[in-house]
Amino acid sequence: MRVLTLLFCLCAAPAAAADKMTLVLDWFVNPDHGPIIIAKEKGYFADAGLEVEIVAPADPADPPKMAAAGKADLAISYQPQLHLQVAEGLPLKRVGTLVATPLNCLLVLDNGPIAEIADLKGRKVGFSVAGVEEALLSAMLAPAGLGMQDIELVNVNWALSPSIMSGQVDAVIGAFRNFELNQMEIEGVAGRCFYPEEEGVPAYDELIYVANPNRMDPDMIDRFLAATEEAVQYIVNHPQESWEIFAASSAELDDELNAKAWQDTLPRFALRPAALDTGRYARFERFLKSVDLIEEIRPVSDLAIMTDADQ
């Protein structure tokens, strides 16, 4: 009788409430966020005991500030920006990786006047974010014997591919190789990228998860990263099925541009989102010091950590 009573109590007991977590994206939902959407739609977050609120920011500059202020548990940001934000005193650390390769590139028309970087001399180059993009561009110009004084910088805000297709500029820095190239192809204009990591810039993680180390919940973050790792495994094993799940999650995602971008982004997702390449962060910190964007070199532990709650 006692056994039956115990079984009844166990069956009647409500399921444990999921831990609520807020994640602020770097921009509106797009294929860069594939593992997050798949983890939600496939129930991996729920299996990890998480209820994740996914928030698109009104301003792309807001997410790291929100995480630093404790208004979000996690935010998606960019490794290059993290170095600058930490140098400015923002209480942030990288706790995971979403996209483990650079996406940024120097974009030109495929049949235009820029056959090599040296051809940029006297030309107009568009940009959207001051600071890091200018540093990347400066490093890419140097091997060709050029400096920033040899080009004319034009702030095109976020109209990267339109500005080059219209002839407003001859090149743009800050274009994402998985988006702007496809956007131009759809418009019938062929583009071509010069890749920073092949032109003198240290390789870096394009998209990372950041948190305030003084406010974060390591166990919750570990479960989040484990769920997104499971999602990446599913994406790699089932690329078409995962695209269909992603596209079906919101009507505006099911279009030609996102379908093309999905294929180009898939091999760039971090297979081990919790893993940390300390050398990569140390090298980029030294790079930023060499171009005078930071005053001192900080240890990697000031920039990035592994949150493993079992450590």
Tab-separated table of C-alpha atoms in Angstrom:
chain	number	residue	atom	x	y	z
A	1	MET	CA	0.000	0.000	0.000
A	2	ARG	CA	2.838	2.360	0.855
A	3	VAL	CA	4.450	1.604	-2.524
A	4	LEU	CA	1.226	2.429	-4.365
A	5	THR	CA	0.861	5.654	-2.405
A	6	LEU	CA	4.433	6.640	-3.229
A	7	LEU	CA	3.945	5.913	-6.909
A	8	PHE	CA	0.766	7.971	-6.933
A	9	CYS	CA	2.559	10.911	-5.309
A	10	LEU	CA	5.414	10.715	-7.796
A	11	CYS	CA	3.052	10.638	-10.760
A	12	ALA	CA	0.962	13.465	-9.381
A	13	ALA	CA	3.922	15.709	-8.578
A	14	PRO	CA	4.268	18.614	-11.043
A	15	ALA	CA	7.309	18.741	-13.310
A	16	ALA	CA	10.113	20.972	-12.086
A	17	ALA	CA	9.798	24.494	-13.461
A	18	ALA	CA	12.332	25.397	-16.135
A	19	ASP	CA	14.920	28.060	-15.352
A	20	LYS	CA	14.129	31.240	-17.268
A	21	MET	CA	16.942	32.736	-19.265
A	22	THR	CA	17.157	35.830	-21.481
A	23	LEU	CA	19.402	35.855	-24.563
A	24	VAL	CA	19.788	39.065	-26.561
A	25	LEU	CA	20.826	38.521	-30.176
A	26	ASP	CA	23.257	40.751	-32.033
A	27	TRP	CA	20.664	41.501	-34.743
A	28	PHE	CA	17.334	40.183	-36.006
A	29	VAL	CA	17.045	36.401	-36.267
A	30	ASN	CA	19.019	35.020	-39.224
A	31	PRO	CA	20.980	31.860	-40.124
A	32	ASP	CA	23.886	32.977	-37.904
A	33	HIS	CA	21.591	32.021	-35.018
A	34	GLY	CA	20.809	28.558	-36.381
A	35	PRO	CA	21.914	26.525	-33.325
A	36	ILE	CA	19.815	28.703	-31.008
A	37	ILE	CA	16.630	28.337	-33.052
A	38	ILE	CA	17.164	24.611	-33.598
A	39	ALA	CA	17.804	24.099	-29.870
A	40	LYS	CA	14.513	25.818	-29.126
A	41	GLU	CA	12.461	24.121	-31.843
A	42	LYS	CA	13.879	20.638	-31.196
A	43	GLY	CA	13.300	20.941	-27.458
A	44	TYR	CA	16.952	20.810	-26.462
A	45	PHE	CA	16.568	23.861	-24.201
A	46	ALA	CA	13.528	22.312	-22.560
A	47	ASP	CA	15.417	19.047	-22.062
A	48	ALA	CA	18.141	21.064	-20.318
A	49	GLY	CA	15.580	22.591	-17.971
A	50	LEU	CA	15.698	25.995	-19.641
A	51	GLU	CA	13.076	28.402	-20.891
A	52	VAL	CA	15.066	30.732	-23.150
A	53	GLU	CA	13.629	34.088	-24.148
A	54	ILE	CA	15.277	35.132	-27.427
A	55	VAL	CA	15.303	38.899	-27.904
A	56	ALA	CA	16.254	40.829	-31.057
A	57	PRO	CA	17.749	44.221	-30.107
A	58	ALA	CA	16.413	47.577	-31.233
A	59	ASP	CA	20.037	48.716	-31.616
A	60	PRO	CA	22.900	46.304	-32.473
A	61	ALA	CA	25.109	48.157	-29.979
A	62	ASP	CA	22.794	47.296	-27.072
A	63	PRO	CA	23.277	43.532	-26.404
A	64	PRO	CA	26.673	43.590	-24.644
A	65	LYS	CA	25.607	46.621	-22.619
A	66	MET	CA	22.449	44.788	-21.544
A	67	ALA	CA	24.453	41.748	-20.442
A	68	ALA	CA	26.906	43.961	-18.571
A	69	ALA	CA	24.033	45.719	-16.795
A	70	GLY	CA	22.394	42.438	-15.813
A	71	LYS	CA	19.386	43.043	-18.066
A	72	ALA	CA	20.144	39.817	-19.962
A	73	ASP	CA	21.728	36.539	-18.901
A	74	LEU	CA	23.586	36.234	-22.193
A	75	ALA	CA	24.172	38.409	-25.239
A	76	ILE	CA	25.620	37.668	-28.636
A	77	SER	CA	28.527	39.892	-29.555
A	78	TYR	CA	31.730	39.804	-31.610
A	79	GLN	CA	35.193	38.843	-30.413
A	80	PRO	CA	36.874	41.987	-31.818
A	81	GLN	CA	34.343	44.233	-30.058
A	82	LEU	CA	34.736	42.316	-26.790
A	83	HIS	CA	38.416	43.261	-26.580
A	84	LEU	CA	37.550	46.952	-26.944
A	85	GLN	CA	34.617	46.798	-24.527
A	86	VAL	CA	36.710	45.140	-21.815
A	87	ALA	CA	39.427	47.751	-22.364
A	88	GLU	CA	36.752	50.411	-21.809
A	89	GLY	CA	35.822	48.827	-18.484
A	90	LEU	CA	32.630	46.987	-19.422
A	91	PRO	CA	32.176	43.968	-17.085
A	92	LEU	CA	31.958	41.275	-19.757
A	93	LYS	CA	33.552	37.943	-20.565
A	94	ARG	CA	33.158	35.523	-23.405
A	95	VAL	CA	31.534	32.335	-22.096
A	96	GLY	CA	30.873	30.493	-25.369
A	97	THR	CA	31.227	30.608	-29.134
A	98	LEU	CA	28.481	30.624	-31.759
A	99	VAL	CA	30.340	31.214	-35.053
A	100	ALA	CA	33.969	30.128	-34.816
A	101	THR	CA	35.415	31.769	-37.942
A	102	PRO	CA	35.483	35.332	-39.239
A	103	LEU	CA	32.492	36.295	-41.381
A	104	ASN	CA	33.633	39.859	-42.014
A	105	CYS	CA	35.270	40.563	-45.357
A	106	LEU	CA	36.382	43.355	-47.689
A	107	LEU	CA	33.791	43.186	-50.464
A	108	VAL	CA	34.293	44.410	-54.044
A	109	LEU	CA	32.572	43.949	-57.374
A	110	ASP	CA	33.811	40.810	-59.080
A	111	ASN	CA	34.152	42.558	-62.433
A	112	GLY	CA	35.058	45.946	-60.955
A	113	PRO	CA	38.325	47.900	-60.855
A	114	ILE	CA	39.663	46.234	-57.673
A	115	ALA	CA	41.510	43.112	-58.759
A	116	GLU	CA	43.864	43.205	-55.768
A	117	ILE	CA	44.044	45.218	-52.593
A	118	ALA	CA	46.697	47.529	-54.035
A	119	ASP	CA	44.039	48.758	-56.477
A	120	LEU	CA	42.238	50.472	-53.575
A	121	LYS	CA	44.691	53.373	-53.723
A	122	GLY	CA	42.683	56.567	-54.192
A	123	ARG	CA	39.388	54.684	-53.955
A	124	LYS	CA	36.348	54.969	-51.648
A	125	VAL	CA	35.814	52.270	-49.026
A	126	GLY	CA	32.523	52.051	-47.132
A	127	PHE	CA	32.208	51.020	-43.499
A	128	SER	CA	29.501	50.772	-40.857
A	129	VAL	CA	31.289	50.419	-37.498
A	130	ALA	CA	34.238	52.638	-36.634
A	131	GLY	CA	37.193	51.242	-34.712
A	132	VAL	CA	37.597	47.533	-35.329
A	133	GLU	CA	36.621	47.644	-39.006
A	134	GLU	CA	39.143	50.406	-39.617
A	135	ALA	CA	41.801	48.351	-37.822
A	136	LEU	CA	41.027	45.306	-39.980
A	137	LEU	CA	41.180	47.418	-43.102
A	138	SER	CA	44.460	49.035	-42.064
A	139	ALA	CA	46.035	45.622	-41.483
A	140	MET	CA	44.813	44.387	-44.873
A	141	LEU	CA	46.171	47.455	-46.666
A	142	ALA	CA	49.649	47.253	-45.132
A	143	PRO	CA	51.003	44.244	-47.115
A	144	ALA	CA	50.058	46.116	-50.311
A	145	GLY	CA	52.114	49.095	-49.189
A	146	LEU	CA	49.043	51.222	-48.497
A	147	GLY	CA	47.799	53.074	-45.444
A	148	MET	CA	44.507	54.609	-44.421
A	149	GLN	CA	45.658	57.897	-45.918
A	150	ASP	CA	45.622	56.248	-49.347
A	151	ILE	CA	41.872	55.639	-49.338
A	152	GLU	CA	38.716	57.630	-48.651
A	153	LEU	CA	36.501	56.193	-45.901
A	154	VAL	CA	32.748	56.608	-46.331
A	155	ASN	CA	30.239	55.790	-43.584
A	156	VAL	CA	27.482	53.858	-45.358
A	157	ASN	CA	25.809	52.770	-42.091
A	158	TRP	CA	24.360	49.304	-42.732
A	159	ALA	CA	23.770	49.762	-46.483
A	160	LEU	CA	26.840	47.706	-47.355
A	161	SER	CA	25.886	45.823	-50.505
A	162	PRO	CA	23.588	48.610	-51.825
A	163	SER	CA	26.407	51.154	-51.548
A	164	ILE	CA	28.784	49.053	-53.614
A	165	MET	CA	26.158	48.008	-56.170
A	166	SER	CA	25.150	51.646	-56.678
A	167	GLY	CA	28.745	52.775	-57.168
A	168	GLN	CA	28.737	54.988	-54.073
A	169	VAL	CA	31.922	53.209	-52.960
A	170	ASP	CA	34.453	50.883	-54.590
A	171	ALA	CA	34.631	48.441	-51.650
A	172	VAL	CA	33.109	47.883	-48.225
A	173	ILE	CA	34.609	46.498	-45.042
A	174	GLY	CA	32.248	44.801	-42.607
A	175	ALA	CA	30.275	42.805	-45.161
A	176	PHE	CA	29.448	39.283	-44.026
A	177	ARG	CA	30.590	36.744	-46.583
A	178	ASN	CA	27.563	34.542	-45.906
A	179	PHE	CA	25.054	37.373	-46.502
A	180	GLU	CA	26.187	40.272	-48.639
A	181	LEU	CA	27.703	38.033	-51.317
A	182	ASN	CA	24.443	36.098	-51.567
A	183	GLN	CA	22.380	39.272	-51.494
A	184	MET	CA	24.361	40.635	-54.437
A	185	GLU	CA	24.073	37.355	-56.346
A	186	ILE	CA	20.295	37.429	-55.951
A	187	GLU	CA	20.338	40.985	-57.326
A	188	GLY	CA	22.322	39.752	-60.325
A	189	VAL	CA	25.570	41.457	-59.292
A	190	ALA	CA	28.639	39.300	-58.691
A	191	GLY	CA	30.778	40.207	-55.695
A	192	ARG	CA	34.109	38.989	-54.419
A	193	CYS	CA	35.622	38.963	-50.934
A	194	PHE	CA	39.108	39.583	-49.629
A	195	TYR	CA	39.268	37.661	-46.340
A	196	PRO	CA	40.921	39.396	-43.340
A	197	GLU	CA	42.377	36.146	-42.000
A	198	GLU	CA	44.183	35.675	-45.337
A	199	GLU	CA	45.404	39.265	-45.457
A	200	GLY	CA	47.362	39.772	-42.240
A	201	VAL	CA	44.613	39.786	-39.591
A	202	PRO	CA	44.669	37.098	-36.858
A	203	ALA	CA	41.754	34.662	-37.075
A	204	TYR	CA	39.001	35.275	-34.546
A	205	ASP	CA	35.567	34.094	-33.440
A	206	GLU	CA	32.960	36.189	-35.255
A	207	LEU	CA	30.025	35.584	-32.919
A	208	ILE	CA	30.361	34.821	-29.228
A	209	TYR	CA	28.189	34.636	-26.127
A	210	VAL	CA	29.083	37.206	-23.473
A	211	ALA	CA	27.945	37.600	-19.867
A	212	ASN	CA	28.672	39.686	-16.812
A	213	PRO	CA	30.972	37.405	-14.747
A	214	ASN	CA	29.692	38.948	-11.519
A	215	ARG	CA	26.037	38.228	-12.287
A	216	MET	CA	26.012	35.073	-14.411
A	217	ASP	CA	24.788	31.617	-13.434
A	218	PRO	CA	27.520	29.186	-14.611
A	219	ASP	CA	25.292	26.108	-14.331
A	220	MET	CA	22.563	27.691	-16.442
A	221	ILE	CA	25.087	28.811	-19.056
A	222	ASP	CA	26.608	25.310	-19.162
A	223	ARG	CA	23.183	23.836	-19.875
A	224	PHE	CA	22.547	26.454	-22.560
A	225	LEU	CA	25.851	25.663	-24.286
A	226	ALA	CA	25.235	21.910	-24.062
A	227	ALA	CA	21.849	22.384	-25.736
A	228	THR	CA	23.304	24.482	-28.555
A	229	GLU	CA	26.093	21.927	-29.024
A	230	GLU	CA	23.432	19.261	-29.476
A	231	ALA	CA	21.730	21.556	-31.995
A	232	VAL	CA	24.959	22.003	-33.982
A	233	GLN	CA	25.381	18.236	-34.124
A	234	TYR	CA	21.866	17.945	-35.504
A	235	ILE	CA	22.518	20.689	-38.071
A	236	VAL	CA	25.717	19.029	-39.276
A	237	ASN	CA	24.078	15.600	-39.491
A	238	HIS	CA	20.809	16.842	-40.994
A	239	PRO	CA	21.478	20.067	-42.937
A	240	GLN	CA	18.288	20.006	-45.023
A	241	GLU	CA	15.989	18.983	-42.193
A	242	SER	CA	17.516	21.606	-39.921
A	243	TRP	CA	17.025	24.290	-42.584
A	244	GLU	CA	13.364	23.305	-42.879
A	245	ILE	CA	12.923	23.555	-39.099
A	246	PHE	CA	14.678	26.937	-39.037
A	247	ALA	CA	12.678	28.319	-41.981
A	248	ALA	CA	9.396	27.130	-40.475
A	249	SER	CA	10.075	28.845	-37.140
A	250	SER	CA	9.111	32.257	-38.592
A	251	ALA	CA	7.547	33.174	-41.932
A	252	GLU	CA	10.077	35.906	-42.775
A	253	LEU	CA	12.983	33.452	-42.556
A	254	ASP	CA	11.786	31.265	-45.429
A	255	ASP	CA	13.306	33.087	-48.401
A	256	GLU	CA	16.077	32.684	-50.967
A	257	LEU	CA	18.644	34.815	-49.146
A	258	ASN	CA	18.322	32.922	-45.882
A	259	ALA	CA	18.397	29.575	-47.705
A	260	LYS	CA	21.692	30.500	-49.389
A	261	ALA	CA	23.108	31.992	-46.195
A	262	TRP	CA	22.186	28.847	-44.250
A	263	GLN	CA	24.362	26.699	-46.496
A	264	ASP	CA	27.297	29.097	-46.229
A	265	THR	CA	27.002	29.478	-42.455
A	266	LEU	CA	26.555	25.818	-41.551
A	267	PRO	CA	30.281	24.849	-41.615
A	268	ARG	CA	31.180	27.863	-39.467
A	269	PHE	CA	29.163	27.049	-36.357
A	270	ALA	CA	31.291	26.203	-33.312
A	271	LEU	CA	31.210	22.427	-32.891
A	272	ARG	CA	32.225	22.843	-29.241
A	273	PRO	CA	30.624	26.132	-28.158
A	274	ALA	CA	31.968	25.916	-24.601
A	275	ALA	CA	35.579	25.310	-25.699
A	276	LEU	CA	38.005	28.222	-25.481
A	277	ASP	CA	41.037	28.790	-27.729
A	278	THR	CA	43.131	30.999	-25.468
A	279	GLY	CA	45.794	31.534	-28.131
A	280	ARG	CA	43.245	33.059	-30.472
A	281	TYR	CA	42.247	35.678	-27.885
A	282	ALA	CA	45.857	36.421	-26.932
A	283	ARG	CA	46.844	36.939	-30.571
A	284	PHE	CA	43.945	39.281	-31.276
A	285	GLU	CA	44.677	41.266	-28.123
A	286	ARG	CA	48.266	41.762	-29.340
A	287	PHE	CA	46.963	42.747	-32.779
A	288	LEU	CA	44.714	45.452	-31.346
A	289	LYS	CA	47.617	46.793	-29.280
A	290	SER	CA	49.797	46.887	-32.409
A	291	VAL	CA	47.244	49.103	-34.187
A	292	ASP	CA	46.806	51.316	-31.104
A	293	LEU	CA	43.177	50.417	-30.421
A	294	ILE	CA	43.978	49.346	-26.865
A	295	GLU	CA	46.564	50.780	-24.490
A	296	GLU	CA	47.611	47.591	-22.725
A	297	ILE	CA	47.487	43.861	-23.298
A	298	ARG	CA	45.228	42.054	-20.858
A	299	PRO	CA	45.470	38.368	-19.929
A	300	VAL	CA	42.998	36.094	-21.680
A	301	SER	CA	41.346	35.403	-18.311
A	302	ASP	CA	40.144	39.032	-18.341
A	303	LEU	CA	38.434	38.438	-21.678
A	304	ALA	CA	37.181	34.874	-21.883
A	305	ILE	CA	36.445	31.910	-19.635
A	306	MET	CA	35.013	28.426	-19.675
A	307	THR	CA	32.098	28.387	-17.261
A	308	ASP	CA	32.077	24.660	-16.502
A	309	ALA	CA	30.256	24.596	-13.178
A	310	ASP	CA	31.939	21.280	-12.302
A	311	GLN	CA	35.428	22.799	-12.395
